[in-house]
mmCIF file of C-alpha atoms in Angstrom:
data_model
loop_
_atom_site.group_PDB
_atom_site.id
_atom_site.type_symbol
_atom_site.label_atom_id
_atom_site.label_comp_id
_atom_site.label_asym_id
_atom_site.label_seq_id
_atom_site.Cartn_x
_atom_site.Cartn_y
_atom_site.Cartn_z
ATOM 1 C CA MET A 1 34.836 -31.549 53.412
ATOM 2 C CA ASN A 2 36.258 -28.267 54.669
ATOM 3 C CA ARG A 3 38.471 -28.109 51.609
ATOM 4 C CA ARG A 4 35.472 -28.633 49.350
ATOM 5 C CA TYR A 5 33.489 -25.915 51.086
ATOM 6 C CA PHE A 6 36.414 -23.575 50.799
ATOM 7 C CA ILE A 7 36.734 -24.212 47.057
ATOM 8 C CA LEU A 8 32.982 -23.712 46.656
ATOM 9 C CA LEU A 9 33.101 -20.411 48.541
ATOM 10 C CA VAL A 10 36.009 -19.242 46.385
ATOM 11 C CA LEU A 11 34.069 -20.097 43.209
ATOM 12 C CA VAL A 12 30.982 -18.259 44.442
ATOM 13 C CA ALA A 13 33.101 -15.238 45.330
ATOM 14 C CA LEU A 14 34.757 -15.290 41.914
ATOM 15 C CA VAL A 15 31.403 -15.495 40.138
ATOM 16 C CA ALA A 16 29.936 -12.696 42.265
ATOM 17 C CA GLY A 17 33.042 -10.582 41.771
ATOM 18 C CA GLY A 18 32.962 -11.216 38.028
ATOM 19 C CA ALA A 19 29.303 -10.280 37.855
ATOM 20 C CA LEU A 20 30.016 -7.114 39.823
ATOM 21 C CA LEU A 21 32.894 -6.191 37.554
ATOM 22 C CA TRP A 22 30.754 -6.924 34.474
ATOM 23 C CA ARG A 23 27.967 -4.685 35.734
ATOM 24 C CA GLU A 24 30.408 -1.914 36.514
ATOM 25 C CA ALA A 25 31.908 -2.261 33.050
ATOM 26 C CA GLN A 26 28.467 -2.111 31.512
ATOM 27 C CA ASN A 27 27.527 0.928 33.553
ATOM 28 C CA GLY A 28 30.714 2.626 32.529
ATOM 29 C CA ALA A 29 30.314 1.584 28.867
ATOM 30 C CA VAL A 30 27.805 4.338 28.112
ATOM 31 C CA PRO A 31 29.736 7.478 27.178
ATOM 32 C CA GLU A 32 28.630 10.878 28.399
ATOM 33 C CA GLY A 33 25.951 12.332 26.126
ATOM 34 C CA PHE A 34 24.638 8.924 25.038
ATOM 35 C CA ALA A 35 21.861 6.574 26.141
ATOM 36 C CA LEU A 36 21.834 2.800 25.922
ATOM 37 C CA SER A 37 18.852 0.520 25.450
ATOM 38 C CA ASN A 38 18.015 -2.841 23.964
ATOM 39 C CA GLY A 39 15.478 -3.912 21.352
ATOM 40 C CA ARG A 40 14.817 -6.030 18.319
ATOM 41 C CA ILE A 41 15.047 -5.271 14.627
ATOM 42 C CA GLU A 42 11.621 -5.099 13.018
ATOM 43 C CA ALA A 43 10.754 -4.690 9.349
ATOM 44 C CA GLU A 44 7.533 -3.011 8.285
ATOM 45 C CA ARG A 45 4.950 -5.732 7.768
ATOM 46 C CA VAL A 46 2.525 -5.573 4.853
ATOM 47 C CA ASP A 47 -0.510 -7.853 4.680
ATOM 48 C CA VAL A 48 -1.736 -8.637 1.151
ATOM 49 C CA ALA A 49 -5.458 -9.411 1.321
ATOM 50 C CA THR A 50 -8.313 -10.128 -1.055
ATOM 51 C CA GLN A 51 -10.627 -7.312 -2.070
ATOM 52 C CA PHE A 52 -13.336 -9.747 -3.180
ATOM 53 C CA ALA A 53 -14.590 -13.087 -1.968
ATOM 54 C CA GLY A 54 -13.631 -16.071 -4.109
ATOM 55 C CA ARG A 55 -11.766 -19.321 -4.490
ATOM 56 C CA LEU A 56 -7.977 -19.111 -4.353
ATOM 57 C CA ALA A 57 -6.833 -20.506 -7.702
ATOM 58 C CA GLU A 58 -3.057 -20.159 -7.404
ATOM 59 C CA ILE A 59 -0.287 -19.114 -5.042
ATOM 60 C CA MET A 60 2.860 -18.062 -6.855
ATOM 61 C CA VAL A 61 5.330 -17.535 -3.986
ATOM 62 C CA ARG A 62 6.720 -19.388 -1.006
ATOM 63 C CA GLU A 63 7.743 -18.201 2.429
ATOM 64 C CA GLY A 64 11.195 -16.636 2.281
ATOM 65 C CA ASP A 65 10.955 -15.573 -1.378
ATOM 66 C CA MET A 66 12.103 -12.095 -2.337
ATOM 67 C CA VAL A 67 9.523 -10.261 -4.456
ATOM 68 C CA GLU A 68 9.470 -6.999 -6.352
ATOM 69 C CA ALA A 69 6.784 -4.333 -6.253
ATOM 70 C CA GLY A 70 3.924 -5.261 -8.576
ATOM 71 C CA GLN A 71 4.857 -8.932 -8.738
ATOM 72 C CA ASP A 72 1.876 -11.309 -8.680
ATOM 73 C CA LEU A 73 1.684 -13.295 -5.441
ATOM 74 C CA ALA A 74 -1.624 -15.147 -5.762
ATOM 75 C CA ARG A 75 -4.726 -15.261 -7.945
ATOM 76 C CA LEU A 76 -8.433 -15.814 -7.315
ATOM 77 C CA ASP A 77 -10.601 -17.858 -9.673
ATOM 78 C CA SER A 78 -12.048 -15.297 -12.102
ATOM 79 C CA LYS A 79 -14.141 -17.436 -14.519
ATOM 80 C CA GLN A 80 -17.420 -15.837 -13.468
ATOM 81 C CA LEU A 81 -15.998 -12.329 -13.647
ATOM 82 C CA GLN A 82 -14.536 -12.984 -17.094
ATOM 83 C CA ALA A 83 -17.979 -14.099 -18.282
ATOM 84 C CA GLN A 84 -19.450 -10.850 -16.949
ATOM 85 C CA LEU A 85 -16.725 -8.947 -18.757
ATOM 86 C CA ARG A 86 -17.548 -10.633 -22.076
ATOM 87 C CA GLU A 87 -21.193 -9.775 -21.539
ATOM 88 C CA ALA A 88 -20.306 -6.144 -20.829
ATOM 89 C CA GLU A 89 -18.101 -5.964 -23.941
ATOM 90 C CA ALA A 90 -21.017 -7.303 -25.980
ATOM 91 C CA GLY A 91 -23.126 -4.547 -24.429
ATOM 92 C CA VAL A 92 -20.634 -1.970 -25.682
ATOM 93 C CA ARG A 93 -20.870 -3.347 -29.198
ATOM 94 C CA ALA A 94 -24.673 -3.323 -29.024
ATOM 95 C CA ALA A 95 -24.652 0.273 -27.788
ATOM 96 C CA GLU A 96 -22.299 1.277 -30.612
ATOM 97 C CA GLN A 97 -24.647 -0.377 -33.097
ATOM 98 C CA GLY A 98 -27.530 1.543 -31.553
ATOM 99 C CA LEU A 99 -25.613 4.785 -32.082
ATOM 100 C CA ALA A 100 -25.059 3.944 -35.735
ATOM 101 C CA GLU A 101 -28.787 3.301 -36.150
ATOM 102 C CA ALA A 102 -29.630 6.559 -34.371
ATOM 103 C CA ARG A 103 -27.344 8.467 -36.711
ATOM 104 C CA ALA A 104 -29.012 6.847 -39.712
ATOM 105 C CA VAL A 105 -32.420 7.856 -38.363
ATOM 106 C CA LEU A 106 -31.172 11.416 -37.877
ATOM 107 C CA ALA A 107 -29.922 11.556 -41.456
ATOM 108 C CA GLU A 108 -33.327 10.350 -42.672
ATOM 109 C CA ARG A 109 -35.156 12.916 -40.539
ATOM 110 C CA GLN A 110 -32.865 15.716 -41.732
ATOM 111 C CA SER A 111 -33.565 14.734 -45.341
ATOM 112 C CA ALA A 112 -37.310 14.811 -44.640
ATOM 113 C CA LEU A 113 -36.889 18.231 -43.016
ATOM 114 C CA THR A 114 -35.095 19.585 -46.085
ATOM 115 C CA PHE A 115 -37.879 18.270 -48.310
ATOM 116 C CA ALA A 116 -40.555 19.769 -46.053
ATOM 117 C CA ARG A 117 -38.876 23.180 -46.255
ATOM 118 C CA GLN A 118 -38.728 22.971 -50.032
ATOM 119 C CA GLU A 119 -42.395 21.980 -50.251
ATOM 120 C CA LEU A 120 -43.397 24.868 -48.005
ATOM 121 C CA HIS A 121 -41.380 27.289 -50.136
ATOM 122 C CA ARG A 122 -43.115 26.038 -53.304
ATOM 123 C CA ALA A 123 -46.538 26.239 -51.719
ATOM 124 C CA GLU A 124 -45.929 29.787 -50.471
ATOM 125 C CA THR A 125 -44.648 30.850 -53.895
ATOM 126 C CA LEU A 126 -47.653 29.325 -55.664
ATOM 127 C CA GLY A 127 -49.972 30.812 -53.085
ATOM 128 C CA GLU A 128 -48.582 34.298 -53.683
ATOM 129 C CA ARG A 129 -49.301 33.830 -57.414
ATOM 130 C CA GLY A 130 -52.754 32.475 -56.739
ATOM 131 C CA TYR A 131 -52.050 28.947 -57.904
ATOM 132 C CA ALA A 132 -52.246 27.217 -54.511
ATOM 133 C CA PRO A 133 -55.012 27.462 -51.934
ATOM 134 C CA GLY A 134 -54.291 28.545 -48.344
ATOM 135 C CA GLU A 135 -55.062 25.045 -47.087
ATOM 136 C CA THR A 136 -52.103 23.670 -49.046
ATOM 137 C CA VAL A 137 -49.753 26.248 -47.534
ATOM 138 C CA ASP A 138 -51.006 25.451 -44.030
ATOM 139 C CA MET A 139 -50.548 21.727 -44.635
ATOM 140 C CA ARG A 140 -46.947 22.276 -45.787
ATOM 141 C CA ARG A 141 -46.228 24.357 -42.690
ATOM 142 C CA SER A 142 -47.597 21.563 -40.513
ATOM 143 C CA GLU A 143 -45.437 19.029 -42.332
ATOM 144 C CA LEU A 144 -42.390 21.241 -41.747
ATOM 145 C CA ALA A 145 -43.109 21.453 -38.014
ATOM 146 C CA SER A 146 -43.461 17.664 -37.847
ATOM 147 C CA ALA A 147 -40.154 17.219 -39.693
ATOM 148 C CA GLU A 148 -38.386 19.609 -37.303
ATOM 149 C CA ALA A 149 -39.775 17.693 -34.314
ATOM 150 C CA ALA A 150 -38.606 14.423 -35.850
ATOM 151 C CA VAL A 151 -35.083 15.809 -36.267
ATOM 152 C CA ALA A 152 -35.038 16.962 -32.643
ATOM 153 C CA SER A 153 -36.186 13.512 -31.537
ATOM 154 C CA ALA A 154 -33.486 11.840 -33.655
ATOM 155 C CA GLU A 155 -30.821 14.112 -32.147
ATOM 156 C CA ALA A 156 -32.010 13.147 -28.661
ATOM 157 C CA GLY A 157 -31.785 9.505 -29.721
ATOM 158 C CA ILE A 158 -28.131 10.005 -30.591
ATOM 159 C CA ALA A 159 -27.431 11.534 -27.168
ATOM 160 C CA THR A 160 -29.168 8.558 -25.546
ATOM 161 C CA ALA A 161 -27.139 6.086 -27.631
ATOM 162 C CA GLU A 162 -23.905 7.856 -26.718
ATOM 163 C CA ALA A 163 -24.827 7.721 -23.016
ATOM 164 C CA ARG A 164 -25.501 3.990 -23.349
ATOM 165 C CA ILE A 165 -22.067 3.489 -24.877
ATOM 166 C CA GLU A 166 -20.440 5.456 -22.079
ATOM 167 C CA ALA A 167 -22.289 3.408 -19.437
ATOM 168 C CA ALA A 168 -21.371 0.126 -21.152
ATOM 169 C CA ARG A 169 -17.719 1.115 -21.392
ATOM 170 C CA ALA A 170 -17.714 2.145 -17.728
ATOM 171 C CA THR A 171 -19.002 -1.333 -16.857
ATOM 172 C CA VAL A 172 -16.180 -2.866 -18.877
ATOM 173 C CA ASP A 173 -13.628 -0.634 -17.126
ATOM 174 C CA ARG A 174 -15.019 -1.576 -13.712
ATOM 175 C CA LEU A 175 -14.913 -5.285 -14.492
ATOM 176 C CA ASN A 176 -11.374 -4.972 -15.841
ATOM 177 C CA ALA A 177 -10.363 -3.204 -12.613
ATOM 178 C CA ASP A 178 -12.047 -5.933 -10.560
ATOM 179 C CA LEU A 179 -10.326 -8.579 -12.672
ATOM 180 C CA ALA A 180 -6.967 -6.946 -11.983
ATOM 181 C CA ASP A 181 -7.743 -7.101 -8.251
ATOM 182 C CA TYR A 182 -8.326 -10.844 -8.569
ATOM 183 C CA SER A 183 -4.547 -11.039 -8.980
ATOM 184 C CA LEU A 184 -2.914 -10.147 -5.668
ATOM 185 C CA ALA A 185 0.226 -8.154 -6.402
ATOM 186 C CA ALA A 186 2.979 -7.078 -4.039
ATOM 187 C CA PRO A 187 2.396 -3.411 -3.106
ATOM 188 C CA ARG A 188 6.140 -3.025 -2.499
ATOM 189 C CA ALA A 189 9.325 -5.043 -2.711
ATOM 190 C CA GLY A 190 10.194 -7.303 0.184
ATOM 191 C CA ARG A 191 10.449 -10.824 1.534
ATOM 192 C CA VAL A 192 7.502 -13.191 1.934
ATOM 193 C CA GLN A 193 7.177 -13.842 5.655
ATOM 194 C CA TYR A 194 4.003 -15.944 5.736
ATOM 195 C CA VAL A 195 1.691 -17.610 3.228
ATOM 196 C CA LEU A 196 -1.619 -17.699 5.082
ATOM 197 C CA ALA A 197 -3.942 -19.510 2.642
ATOM 198 C CA LYS A 198 -3.887 -22.579 0.434
ATOM 199 C CA THR A 199 -4.922 -23.162 -3.163
ATOM 200 C CA GLY A 200 -8.579 -24.128 -3.402
ATOM 201 C CA GLU A 201 -9.722 -22.307 -0.268
ATOM 202 C CA VAL A 202 -12.823 -20.138 -0.559
ATOM 203 C CA LEU A 203 -11.875 -16.823 1.005
ATOM 204 C CA PRO A 204 -14.040 -13.940 2.161
ATOM 205 C CA ALA A 205 -13.369 -10.372 1.107
ATOM 206 C CA GLY A 206 -10.484 -8.961 3.106
ATOM 207 C CA ALA A 207 -8.881 -12.332 3.846
ATOM 208 C CA LYS A 208 -5.110 -12.157 4.318
ATOM 209 C CA VAL A 209 -3.217 -14.355 1.871
ATOM 210 C CA VAL A 210 0.438 -13.283 2.097
ATOM 211 C CA THR A 211 2.428 -11.258 4.607
ATOM 212 C CA LEU A 212 5.468 -9.339 3.323
ATOM 213 C CA LEU A 213 8.353 -7.709 5.133
ATOM 214 C CA ASP A 214 9.465 -4.423 3.607
ATOM 215 C CA LEU A 215 13.230 -4.648 3.963
ATOM 216 C CA THR A 216 13.665 -0.996 3.029
ATOM 217 C CA ASP A 217 11.723 0.071 6.143
ATOM 218 C CA VAL A 218 13.582 -1.496 9.068
ATOM 219 C CA SER A 219 13.824 -0.093 12.573
ATOM 220 C CA MET A 220 14.476 -0.921 16.213
ATOM 221 C CA THR A 221 12.093 0.206 18.943
ATOM 222 C CA VAL A 222 13.735 1.050 22.253
ATOM 223 C CA TYR A 223 12.553 2.585 25.507
ATOM 224 C CA LEU A 224 14.479 5.448 27.076
ATOM 225 C CA PRO A 225 13.965 7.094 30.449
ATOM 226 C CA THR A 226 12.638 10.610 30.687
ATOM 227 C CA SER A 227 16.105 12.061 31.328
ATOM 228 C CA ALA A 228 17.296 10.760 27.945
ATOM 229 C CA ALA A 229 14.110 10.992 25.867
ATOM 230 C CA GLY A 230 13.563 14.599 26.901
ATOM 231 C CA ARG A 231 16.858 15.581 25.287
ATOM 232 C CA LEU A 232 16.264 13.712 22.028
ATOM 233 C CA ALA A 233 15.699 15.450 18.721
ATOM 234 C CA TYR A 234 14.182 13.936 15.621
ATOM 235 C CA GLY A 235 16.988 12.815 13.364
ATOM 236 C CA ALA A 236 19.378 12.225 16.273
ATOM 237 C CA GLU A 237 22.044 9.655 15.464
ATOM 238 C CA ALA A 238 22.120 6.156 16.875
ATOM 239 C CA ARG A 239 24.308 3.072 16.538
ATOM 240 C CA LEU A 240 22.924 -0.462 16.570
ATOM 241 C CA ILE A 241 24.890 -3.551 17.553
ATOM 242 C CA PHE A 242 23.224 -6.925 17.024
ATOM 243 C CA ASP A 243 23.761 -9.950 19.231
ATOM 244 C CA ALA A 244 24.245 -12.146 16.157
ATOM 245 C CA ALA A 245 27.042 -9.936 14.768
ATOM 246 C CA PRO A 246 28.564 -7.829 17.568
ATOM 247 C CA GLN A 247 31.578 -6.916 15.417
ATOM 248 C CA PHE A 248 29.458 -4.607 13.255
ATOM 249 C CA VAL A 249 28.061 -1.174 14.117
ATOM 250 C CA VAL A 250 25.042 -0.070 12.084
ATOM 251 C CA PRO A 251 24.015 3.606 11.879
ATOM 252 C CA ALA A 252 20.395 4.637 12.474
ATOM 253 C CA SER A 253 18.440 7.769 13.318
ATOM 254 C CA VAL A 254 15.558 8.739 15.570
ATOM 255 C CA THR A 255 12.346 8.890 13.527
ATOM 256 C CA PHE A 256 9.770 8.723 16.331
ATOM 257 C CA VAL A 257 9.525 9.673 20.003
ATOM 258 C CA ALA A 258 6.308 8.926 21.879
ATOM 259 C CA SER A 259 4.448 11.983 23.097
ATOM 260 C CA GLU A 260 3.454 10.276 26.334
ATOM 261 C CA ALA A 261 5.467 8.250 28.812
ATOM 262 C CA GLN A 262 4.586 4.672 29.707
ATOM 263 C CA PHE A 263 5.741 1.956 32.047
ATOM 264 C CA THR A 264 8.749 0.016 30.870
ATOM 265 C CA PRO A 265 7.581 -3.075 28.901
ATOM 266 C CA LYS A 266 7.228 -6.406 30.673
ATOM 267 C CA TYR A 267 10.250 -7.970 28.992
ATOM 268 C CA VAL A 268 12.567 -5.780 31.095
ATOM 269 C CA GLU A 269 13.749 -8.182 33.770
ATOM 270 C CA THR A 270 13.812 -6.273 37.055
ATOM 271 C CA ALA A 271 10.805 -4.925 38.932
ATOM 272 C CA GLU A 272 12.814 -1.835 39.829
ATOM 273 C CA GLU A 273 13.190 -0.883 36.175
ATOM 274 C CA ARG A 274 9.492 -1.421 35.604
ATOM 275 C CA GLU A 275 8.751 1.273 38.117
ATOM 276 C CA ASN A 276 10.336 3.868 35.867
ATOM 277 C CA LEU A 277 8.440 5.708 33.183
ATOM 278 C CA THR A 278 9.967 5.529 29.725
ATOM 279 C CA PHE A 279 9.342 6.874 26.237
ATOM 280 C CA ARG A 280 9.102 4.686 23.179
ATOM 281 C CA VAL A 281 11.687 5.671 20.557
ATOM 282 C CA LYS A 282 11.963 4.364 17.025
ATOM 283 C CA LEU A 283 15.404 4.097 15.428
ATOM 284 C CA THR A 284 15.295 3.669 11.659
ATOM 285 C CA ILE A 285 18.087 2.367 9.440
ATOM 286 C CA ALA A 286 18.622 4.417 6.266
ATOM 287 C CA PRO A 287 17.017 2.848 3.153
ATOM 288 C CA GLU A 288 20.237 3.197 1.139
ATOM 289 C CA ILE A 289 22.030 0.947 3.639
ATOM 290 C CA LEU A 290 19.182 -1.553 3.648
ATOM 291 C CA ALA A 291 19.210 -1.677 -0.162
ATOM 292 C CA VAL A 292 22.774 -3.032 -0.046
ATOM 293 C CA TYR A 293 22.118 -5.633 2.653
ATOM 294 C CA ARG A 294 18.548 -6.504 1.739
ATOM 295 C CA ASN A 295 19.310 -10.194 1.315
ATOM 296 C CA VAL A 296 20.715 -10.572 4.830
ATOM 297 C CA VAL A 297 18.319 -8.379 6.826
ATOM 298 C CA LYS A 298 16.266 -10.455 9.259
ATOM 299 C CA SER A 299 13.397 -9.303 11.425
ATOM 300 C CA GLY A 300 13.452 -10.105 15.144
ATOM 301 C CA VAL A 301 17.218 -10.054 15.668
ATOM 302 C CA PRO A 302 17.949 -8.630 19.175
ATOM 303 C CA GLY A 303 20.624 -6.098 19.941
ATOM 304 C CA VAL A 304 21.500 -2.876 21.716
ATOM 305 C CA ALA A 305 21.231 0.713 20.623
ATOM 306 C CA TYR A 306 23.391 3.675 21.589
ATOM 307 C CA VAL A 307 21.511 6.935 21.053
ATOM 308 C CA ARG A 308 23.242 10.311 21.050
ATOM 309 C CA VAL A 309 21.175 12.596 23.260
ATOM 310 C CA ASP A 310 23.753 15.389 23.268
ATOM 311 C CA PRO A 311 24.390 16.625 19.702
ATOM 312 C CA SER A 312 27.812 17.970 20.699
ATOM 313 C CA ALA A 313 29.035 14.581 21.980
ATOM 314 C CA ASP A 314 31.557 12.760 19.785
ATOM 315 C CA TRP A 315 31.080 9.110 18.952
ATOM 316 C CA PRO A 316 33.659 6.888 20.649
ATOM 317 C CA ALA A 317 36.000 5.020 18.332
ATOM 318 C CA GLU A 318 34.491 1.662 19.302
ATOM 319 C CA LEU A 319 31.080 2.901 18.088
ATOM 320 C CA ALA A 320 32.290 4.079 14.698
ATOM 321 C CA VAL A 321 30.174 2.794 11.831
ATOM 322 C CA ASN A 322 31.385 -0.638 10.747
ATOM 323 C CA LEU A 323 29.344 -2.437 8.112
ATOM 324 C CA PRO A 324 30.048 -5.850 6.584
ATOM 325 C CA ASP A 325 31.456 -6.048 3.063
ATOM 326 C CA GLY A 326 28.904 -6.497 0.325
ATOM 327 C CA GLY A 327 25.279 -7.471 0.690
#
C-alpha cells in the first residue's frame, strides 16, 4: 500500500509540476510589446427577410451553399401582384388612348378657332364697306371667343391626359419594384448558414427566410486589459492562430476598440480575471486573404490572437505569417 501511495504522490507531483511549467511557458510566450487573448472567428451575418407578407413559393438554396451577390434565394407567390400589374399596364394603355383622343379634340378646336378668326375678318371687312350689320360682327367676335376658350380647354385636357399616363406608369413601376422584391436575392456573396422557412409557409412582412455569412468580412473579437488596450492604435497588426490548425499564422488588424471598459466576459474561467476591466477589440482579416480561402473559412472556430501594442516591436519568427497553400 505504501508503494502505491508513493507512486500516486509522484504522479500528482509530476502533473502539478507539468502544469506549473506549462503555465510558466505560457506566461513567457508573450513577447514584449505584444498582448495575448483568445476568441472565436466570426463572419458578418446577414439576414435575408421578406419585405411583404405572402406565401413562400420556392426556396432555391440549402444550408451550406455558396451564393453570389444578387443570386435568388427564395421567392414569394406573386400571382395576385402580377394580376395587379396587368391591370396597371392596361391603365397605361387606356391613358395613352385618352391622350390621343385629347389631341384629336385639340386639333378640332384649333380648326374651329381658325375658321372663327376668318369669319370675324370677313364680317369686319364687310362691315367697314357697309355690307354687314354690326350685329353680325359682334356675333363673329363672340364665336371667336368661344373657339379660343375651347382650344384652351382642349390644351388642358391634353395636360390632364399626360398626367394620367404618368400616374399609370408610376403604378406599373411600383408594382414591378414590388414584384422584384418578391424574389429574395442575396445582398452580398457568402455561405448560407440557415434556411429559416419552408415552402408553403405564409410569412409576415419582415420574416427572416435565409441567413448568410459574409466570408469577406471575418473577424475575431478579443478582450484586452486596460494596459494593453490603452496602447492600441487602429490598424495595429495582429496574428491569429486557430485551435483547429495551429501550424498556420493568419494576419489581421485592429479595426475596432471599445470606447468604454467592461468586465471580462463570463466565458473567462477564473473569478480573478473577471474582476479586471477589459476593452473589446475587433481583429479583422483582410478581404484579399479571405477571397483566397473563402471555401474553407468557418465561423465559430476558436483560437488565440497576438496583438502588437508597441509599433516598434518586431514579430517573433514563430509568429511570422504562415498561410496554407491554395484555397
